[in-house]
């Protein structure tokens, strides 16, 4: 369904073209980075692959990265992220969600720590919120939920470096809110629409880009 992916720029171009691109296999067959990247590049000792490309794709600009699709990671273009956020937030900014009893204390604690200190590395965020062997549990569930609701996004990745200054390892996520990373204006226009209207716009767009995908598959992908 998609052309073969060989480098970070290939991913960036596909995100800009399609608007949405999950890292792993999705509800839409053939529509993911996993489906379209040669297996040798996923865990190569000699060539960079999708794990190493995440930071560079983010830094190219014009897209957002986070755990948006069934709790798994992927990219959304800045053109379509406002409608995606409008739909996922269902008309609530985080404070309104908290006021209506729709967010837990742990969610609020992590969200406010990100909002106060963005961009903030995973380890610093955990320490600030008291997560650890003798402290709070369930950090991954909280940070994934906040990304699924689009209140938190991955700002970039930081890497450990060897003695020669070369980065290595998986990369440590640092988090921000989309408003802090891109400005409050990003979501203003989409917020004028009903969340259901944003969903319909996204479905129509993906149907035009992925004519072989069924509407039910697209709806499950976006929800």
mmCIF file of C-alpha atoms in Angstrom:
data_model
loop_
_atom_site.group_PDB
_atom_site.id
_atom_site.type_symbol
_atom_site.label_atom_id
_atom_site.label_comp_id
_atom_site.label_asym_id
_atom_site.label_seq_id
_atom_site.Cartn_x
_atom_site.Cartn_y
_atom_site.Cartn_z
ATOM 1 C CA UNK A 1 0.000 0.000 0.000
ATOM 2 C CA UNK A 2 2.890 2.364 0.799
ATOM 3 C CA UNK A 3 6.298 2.613 -0.906
ATOM 4 C CA UNK A 4 9.295 0.978 0.770
ATOM 5 C CA UNK A 5 10.865 3.043 3.555
ATOM 6 C CA UNK A 6 14.659 3.326 3.517
ATOM 7 C CA UNK A 7 15.425 6.417 5.606
ATOM 8 C CA UNK A 8 14.028 9.021 7.984
ATOM 9 C CA UNK A 9 13.128 11.362 5.145
ATOM 10 C CA UNK A 10 10.946 8.660 3.571
ATOM 11 C CA UNK A 11 8.917 8.560 6.786
ATOM 12 C CA UNK A 12 8.686 12.342 6.954
ATOM 13 C CA UNK A 13 7.439 12.550 3.366
ATOM 14 C CA UNK A 14 4.800 9.869 3.973
ATOM 15 C CA UNK A 15 3.558 11.623 7.107
ATOM 16 C CA UNK A 16 3.213 14.874 5.202
ATOM 17 C CA UNK A 17 1.447 13.081 2.345
ATOM 18 C CA UNK A 18 -0.945 10.847 4.274
ATOM 19 C CA UNK A 19 -1.330 12.886 7.456
ATOM 20 C CA UNK A 20 -1.109 9.821 9.693
ATOM 21 C CA UNK A 21 1.501 7.053 9.898
ATOM 22 C CA UNK A 22 1.646 4.449 12.683
ATOM 23 C CA UNK A 23 4.971 2.892 13.601
ATOM 24 C CA UNK A 24 3.539 -0.602 14.044
ATOM 25 C CA UNK A 25 0.908 -2.581 12.131
ATOM 26 C CA UNK A 26 -2.454 -0.922 12.457
ATOM 27 C CA UNK A 27 -6.144 -1.542 11.915
ATOM 28 C CA UNK A 28 -5.531 -0.753 8.239
ATOM 29 C CA UNK A 29 -3.555 -3.575 6.577
ATOM 30 C CA UNK A 30 -0.308 -2.438 5.005
ATOM 31 C CA UNK A 31 -0.509 1.043 6.516
ATOM 32 C CA UNK A 32 2.447 1.330 8.886
ATOM 33 C CA UNK A 33 6.182 1.845 9.023
ATOM 34 C CA UNK A 34 6.536 -1.783 10.155
ATOM 35 C CA UNK A 35 4.797 -3.008 6.999
ATOM 36 C CA UNK A 36 6.964 -0.961 4.652
ATOM 37 C CA UNK A 37 10.471 -1.026 6.143
ATOM 38 C CA UNK A 38 12.849 -3.887 5.223
ATOM 39 C CA UNK A 39 13.255 -6.204 8.248
ATOM 40 C CA UNK A 40 17.046 -5.814 8.159
ATOM 41 C CA UNK A 41 16.733 -2.157 9.189
ATOM 42 C CA UNK A 42 14.741 -2.756 12.394
ATOM 43 C CA UNK A 43 17.551 -4.192 14.501
ATOM 44 C CA UNK A 44 20.692 -3.649 12.470
ATOM 45 C CA UNK A 45 24.088 -3.182 14.117
ATOM 46 C CA UNK A 46 25.392 -1.339 11.071
ATOM 47 C CA UNK A 47 22.494 0.660 9.616
ATOM 48 C CA UNK A 48 20.025 3.062 11.272
ATOM 49 C CA UNK A 49 16.377 2.096 11.170
ATOM 50 C CA UNK A 50 12.946 3.171 12.464
ATOM 51 C CA UNK A 51 14.099 3.284 16.095
ATOM 52 C CA UNK A 52 16.985 5.619 15.256
ATOM 53 C CA UNK A 53 14.922 7.704 12.828
ATOM 54 C CA UNK A 54 12.321 8.854 15.370
ATOM 55 C CA UNK A 55 14.226 11.891 16.612
ATOM 56 C CA UNK A 56 15.383 13.006 13.158
ATOM 57 C CA UNK A 57 11.830 12.793 11.773
ATOM 58 C CA UNK A 58 10.520 14.930 14.645
ATOM 59 C CA UNK A 59 13.274 17.484 14.099
ATOM 60 C CA UNK A 60 12.442 17.788 10.397
ATOM 61 C CA UNK A 61 9.291 19.556 11.555
ATOM 62 C CA UNK A 62 5.714 19.535 10.412
ATOM 63 C CA UNK A 63 4.683 16.459 12.397
ATOM 64 C CA UNK A 64 3.848 15.205 15.885
ATOM 65 C CA UNK A 65 5.003 11.917 17.445
ATOM 66 C CA UNK A 66 3.449 9.969 20.293
ATOM 67 C CA UNK A 67 1.457 6.913 21.304
ATOM 68 C CA UNK A 68 -1.674 7.833 19.368
ATOM 69 C CA UNK A 69 -2.872 4.587 17.780
ATOM 70 C CA UNK A 70 -4.288 1.916 20.106
ATOM 71 C CA UNK A 71 -1.655 2.866 22.662
ATOM 72 C CA UNK A 72 1.149 2.465 20.127
ATOM 73 C CA UNK A 73 3.420 5.072 18.589
ATOM 74 C CA UNK A 74 3.103 6.928 15.320
ATOM 75 C CA UNK A 75 3.271 10.260 13.543
ATOM 76 C CA UNK A 76 0.599 12.807 12.621
ATOM 77 C CA UNK A 77 1.173 15.825 10.403
ATOM 78 C CA UNK A 78 0.581 19.287 11.822
ATOM 79 C CA UNK A 79 -2.110 19.705 9.170
ATOM 80 C CA UNK A 80 -4.227 16.926 10.694
ATOM 81 C CA UNK A 81 -3.192 16.923 14.350
ATOM 82 C CA UNK A 82 -5.646 19.726 15.289
ATOM 83 C CA UNK A 83 -8.645 17.689 14.102
ATOM 84 C CA UNK A 84 -7.203 14.566 15.705
ATOM 85 C CA UNK A 85 -6.790 16.382 19.040
ATOM 86 C CA UNK A 86 -10.227 17.968 18.790
ATOM 87 C CA UNK A 87 -11.787 14.534 18.321
ATOM 88 C CA UNK A 88 -9.725 12.722 20.949
ATOM 89 C CA UNK A 89 -10.208 15.457 23.561
ATOM 90 C CA UNK A 90 -13.944 15.527 22.847
ATOM 91 C CA UNK A 91 -14.170 19.251 23.582
ATOM 92 C CA UNK A 92 -12.193 19.149 26.833
ATOM 93 C CA UNK A 93 -8.948 20.874 27.636
ATOM 94 C CA UNK A 94 -7.209 19.064 30.480
ATOM 95 C CA UNK A 95 -8.476 21.359 33.239
ATOM 96 C CA UNK A 96 -12.084 20.880 32.106
ATOM 97 C CA UNK A 97 -11.578 17.118 31.980
ATOM 98 C CA UNK A 98 -10.276 17.210 35.555
ATOM 99 C CA UNK A 99 -13.116 19.442 36.740
ATOM 100 C CA UNK A 100 -15.668 16.996 35.320
ATOM 101 C CA UNK A 101 -14.050 14.059 37.095
ATOM 102 C CA UNK A 102 -12.780 12.459 33.890
ATOM 103 C CA UNK A 103 -9.077 12.416 34.810
ATOM 104 C CA UNK A 104 -7.317 10.707 37.703
ATOM 105 C CA UNK A 105 -5.019 12.371 40.210
ATOM 106 C CA UNK A 106 -2.065 10.527 38.655
ATOM 107 C CA UNK A 107 -3.018 11.873 35.227
ATOM 108 C CA UNK A 108 -3.209 15.391 36.605
ATOM 109 C CA UNK A 109 0.106 15.100 38.409
ATOM 110 C CA UNK A 110 1.970 13.909 35.311
ATOM 111 C CA UNK A 111 0.229 16.343 32.966
ATOM 112 C CA UNK A 112 1.000 19.326 35.205
ATOM 113 C CA UNK A 113 4.630 18.231 35.584
ATOM 114 C CA UNK A 114 4.985 18.117 31.799
ATOM 115 C CA UNK A 115 3.184 21.434 31.358
ATOM 116 C CA UNK A 116 5.367 23.104 34.004
ATOM 117 C CA UNK A 117 8.732 21.757 32.819
ATOM 118 C CA UNK A 118 8.477 20.893 29.126
ATOM 119 C CA UNK A 119 10.448 19.517 27.490
ATOM 120 C CA UNK A 120 11.127 17.019 30.262
ATOM 121 C CA UNK A 121 12.983 13.701 30.008
ATOM 122 C CA UNK A 122 11.229 10.498 31.048
ATOM 123 C CA UNK A 123 13.502 9.900 34.029
ATOM 124 C CA UNK A 124 13.128 13.451 35.331
ATOM 125 C CA UNK A 125 9.350 13.247 34.909
ATOM 126 C CA UNK A 126 9.190 9.980 36.853
ATOM 127 C CA UNK A 127 11.288 11.378 39.684
ATOM 128 C CA UNK A 128 9.269 14.569 39.874
ATOM 129 C CA UNK A 129 6.035 12.578 40.120
ATOM 130 C CA UNK A 130 7.364 10.008 42.575
ATOM 131 C CA UNK A 131 7.543 6.955 40.302
ATOM 132 C CA UNK A 132 10.091 4.301 41.151
ATOM 133 C CA UNK A 133 10.665 0.990 42.935
ATOM 134 C CA UNK A 134 9.484 2.371 46.275
ATOM 135 C CA UNK A 135 7.071 4.957 44.894
ATOM 136 C CA UNK A 136 4.132 5.303 42.526
ATOM 137 C CA UNK A 137 3.391 2.589 40.000
ATOM 138 C CA UNK A 138 1.797 2.624 36.564
ATOM 139 C CA UNK A 139 3.702 5.426 34.869
ATOM 140 C CA UNK A 140 3.504 3.834 31.414
ATOM 141 C CA UNK A 141 -0.261 3.599 31.634
ATOM 142 C CA UNK A 142 -0.576 7.261 32.635
ATOM 143 C CA UNK A 143 1.802 8.664 30.001
ATOM 144 C CA UNK A 144 0.232 6.499 27.286
ATOM 145 C CA UNK A 145 -3.268 7.662 28.207
ATOM 146 C CA UNK A 146 -2.219 11.317 28.120
ATOM 147 C CA UNK A 147 -0.737 10.796 24.658
ATOM 148 C CA UNK A 148 -3.830 8.944 23.423
ATOM 149 C CA UNK A 149 -5.885 11.929 24.619
ATOM 150 C CA UNK A 150 -3.351 14.249 22.876
ATOM 151 C CA UNK A 151 -2.545 16.264 26.012
ATOM 152 C CA UNK A 152 1.102 15.125 25.882
ATOM 153 C CA UNK A 153 3.404 14.496 22.899
ATOM 154 C CA UNK A 154 7.002 13.399 22.477
ATOM 155 C CA UNK A 155 9.147 16.485 21.991
ATOM 156 C CA UNK A 156 12.332 14.641 20.982
ATOM 157 C CA UNK A 157 14.648 11.815 22.031
ATOM 158 C CA UNK A 158 17.902 12.089 23.970
ATOM 159 C CA UNK A 159 20.668 9.520 23.526
ATOM 160 C CA UNK A 160 23.566 8.353 25.635
ATOM 161 C CA UNK A 161 26.951 8.850 23.947
ATOM 162 C CA UNK A 162 30.050 6.693 23.828
ATOM 163 C CA UNK A 163 33.628 7.919 24.406
ATOM 164 C CA UNK A 164 33.772 9.191 20.836
ATOM 165 C CA UNK A 165 30.608 11.217 21.238
ATOM 166 C CA UNK A 166 28.490 8.869 19.131
ATOM 167 C CA UNK A 167 24.888 8.348 20.239
ATOM 168 C CA UNK A 168 23.762 4.827 21.088
ATOM 169 C CA UNK A 169 20.838 2.989 22.634
ATOM 170 C CA UNK A 170 17.083 3.299 22.162
ATOM 171 C CA UNK A 171 16.739 6.973 22.951
ATOM 172 C CA UNK A 172 15.011 8.481 25.970
ATOM 173 C CA UNK A 173 11.763 10.310 25.273
ATOM 174 C CA UNK A 174 11.291 13.856 26.434
ATOM 175 C CA UNK A 175 7.746 15.114 26.679
ATOM 176 C CA UNK A 176 5.879 18.329 26.056
ATOM 177 C CA UNK A 177 2.319 19.466 25.517
ATOM 178 C CA UNK A 178 1.342 20.253 21.917
ATOM 179 C CA UNK A 179 0.405 23.783 22.994
ATOM 180 C CA UNK A 180 3.885 24.417 24.403
ATOM 181 C CA UNK A 181 5.697 22.839 21.489
ATOM 182 C CA UNK A 182 3.647 24.403 18.694
ATOM 183 C CA UNK A 183 1.730 27.276 20.318
ATOM 184 C CA UNK A 184 -1.862 27.679 21.473
ATOM 185 C CA UNK A 185 -2.909 28.769 17.994
ATOM 186 C CA UNK A 186 -2.381 25.260 16.574
ATOM 187 C CA UNK A 187 -5.728 23.942 17.813
ATOM 188 C CA UNK A 188 -7.824 27.108 17.643
ATOM 189 C CA UNK A 189 -9.475 26.518 14.273
ATOM 190 C CA UNK A 190 -10.239 22.845 14.925
ATOM 191 C CA UNK A 191 -11.735 23.713 18.323
ATOM 192 C CA UNK A 192 -14.428 25.685 16.480
ATOM 193 C CA UNK A 193 -15.686 22.398 15.014
ATOM 194 C CA UNK A 194 -17.658 19.727 16.801
ATOM 195 C CA UNK A 195 -15.481 16.682 17.592
ATOM 196 C CA UNK A 196 -17.674 14.574 15.318
ATOM 197 C CA UNK A 197 -17.030 16.955 12.438
ATOM 198 C CA UNK A 198 -13.286 16.568 12.955
ATOM 199 C CA UNK A 199 -13.706 12.787 12.846
ATOM 200 C CA UNK A 200 -15.640 12.970 9.597
ATOM 201 C CA UNK A 201 -12.971 15.210 8.034
ATOM 202 C CA UNK A 202 -10.259 12.699 8.952
ATOM 203 C CA UNK A 203 -12.239 9.714 7.695
ATOM 204 C CA UNK A 204 -12.959 11.424 4.374
ATOM 205 C CA UNK A 205 -9.288 12.313 3.989
ATOM 206 C CA UNK A 206 -8.049 8.792 4.726
ATOM 207 C CA UNK A 207 -10.652 7.266 2.402
ATOM 208 C CA UNK A 208 -9.262 9.431 -0.398
ATOM 209 C CA UNK A 209 -5.678 8.425 0.422
ATOM 210 C CA UNK A 210 -6.366 4.739 1.138
ATOM 211 C CA UNK A 211 -9.140 3.671 -1.252
ATOM 212 C CA UNK A 212 -8.757 -0.009 -0.366
ATOM 213 C CA UNK A 213 -9.385 0.613 3.343
ATOM 214 C CA UNK A 214 -12.905 0.079 4.659
ATOM 215 C CA UNK A 215 -14.579 2.853 6.618
ATOM 216 C CA UNK A 216 -14.841 0.623 9.694
ATOM 217 C CA UNK A 217 -11.080 0.030 9.605
ATOM 218 C CA UNK A 218 -10.411 3.751 9.391
ATOM 219 C CA UNK A 219 -12.801 4.513 12.263
ATOM 220 C CA UNK A 220 -11.149 1.913 14.489
ATOM 221 C CA UNK A 221 -7.736 3.295 13.560
ATOM 222 C CA UNK A 222 -8.724 6.851 14.536
ATOM 223 C CA UNK A 223 -10.565 5.891 17.716
#
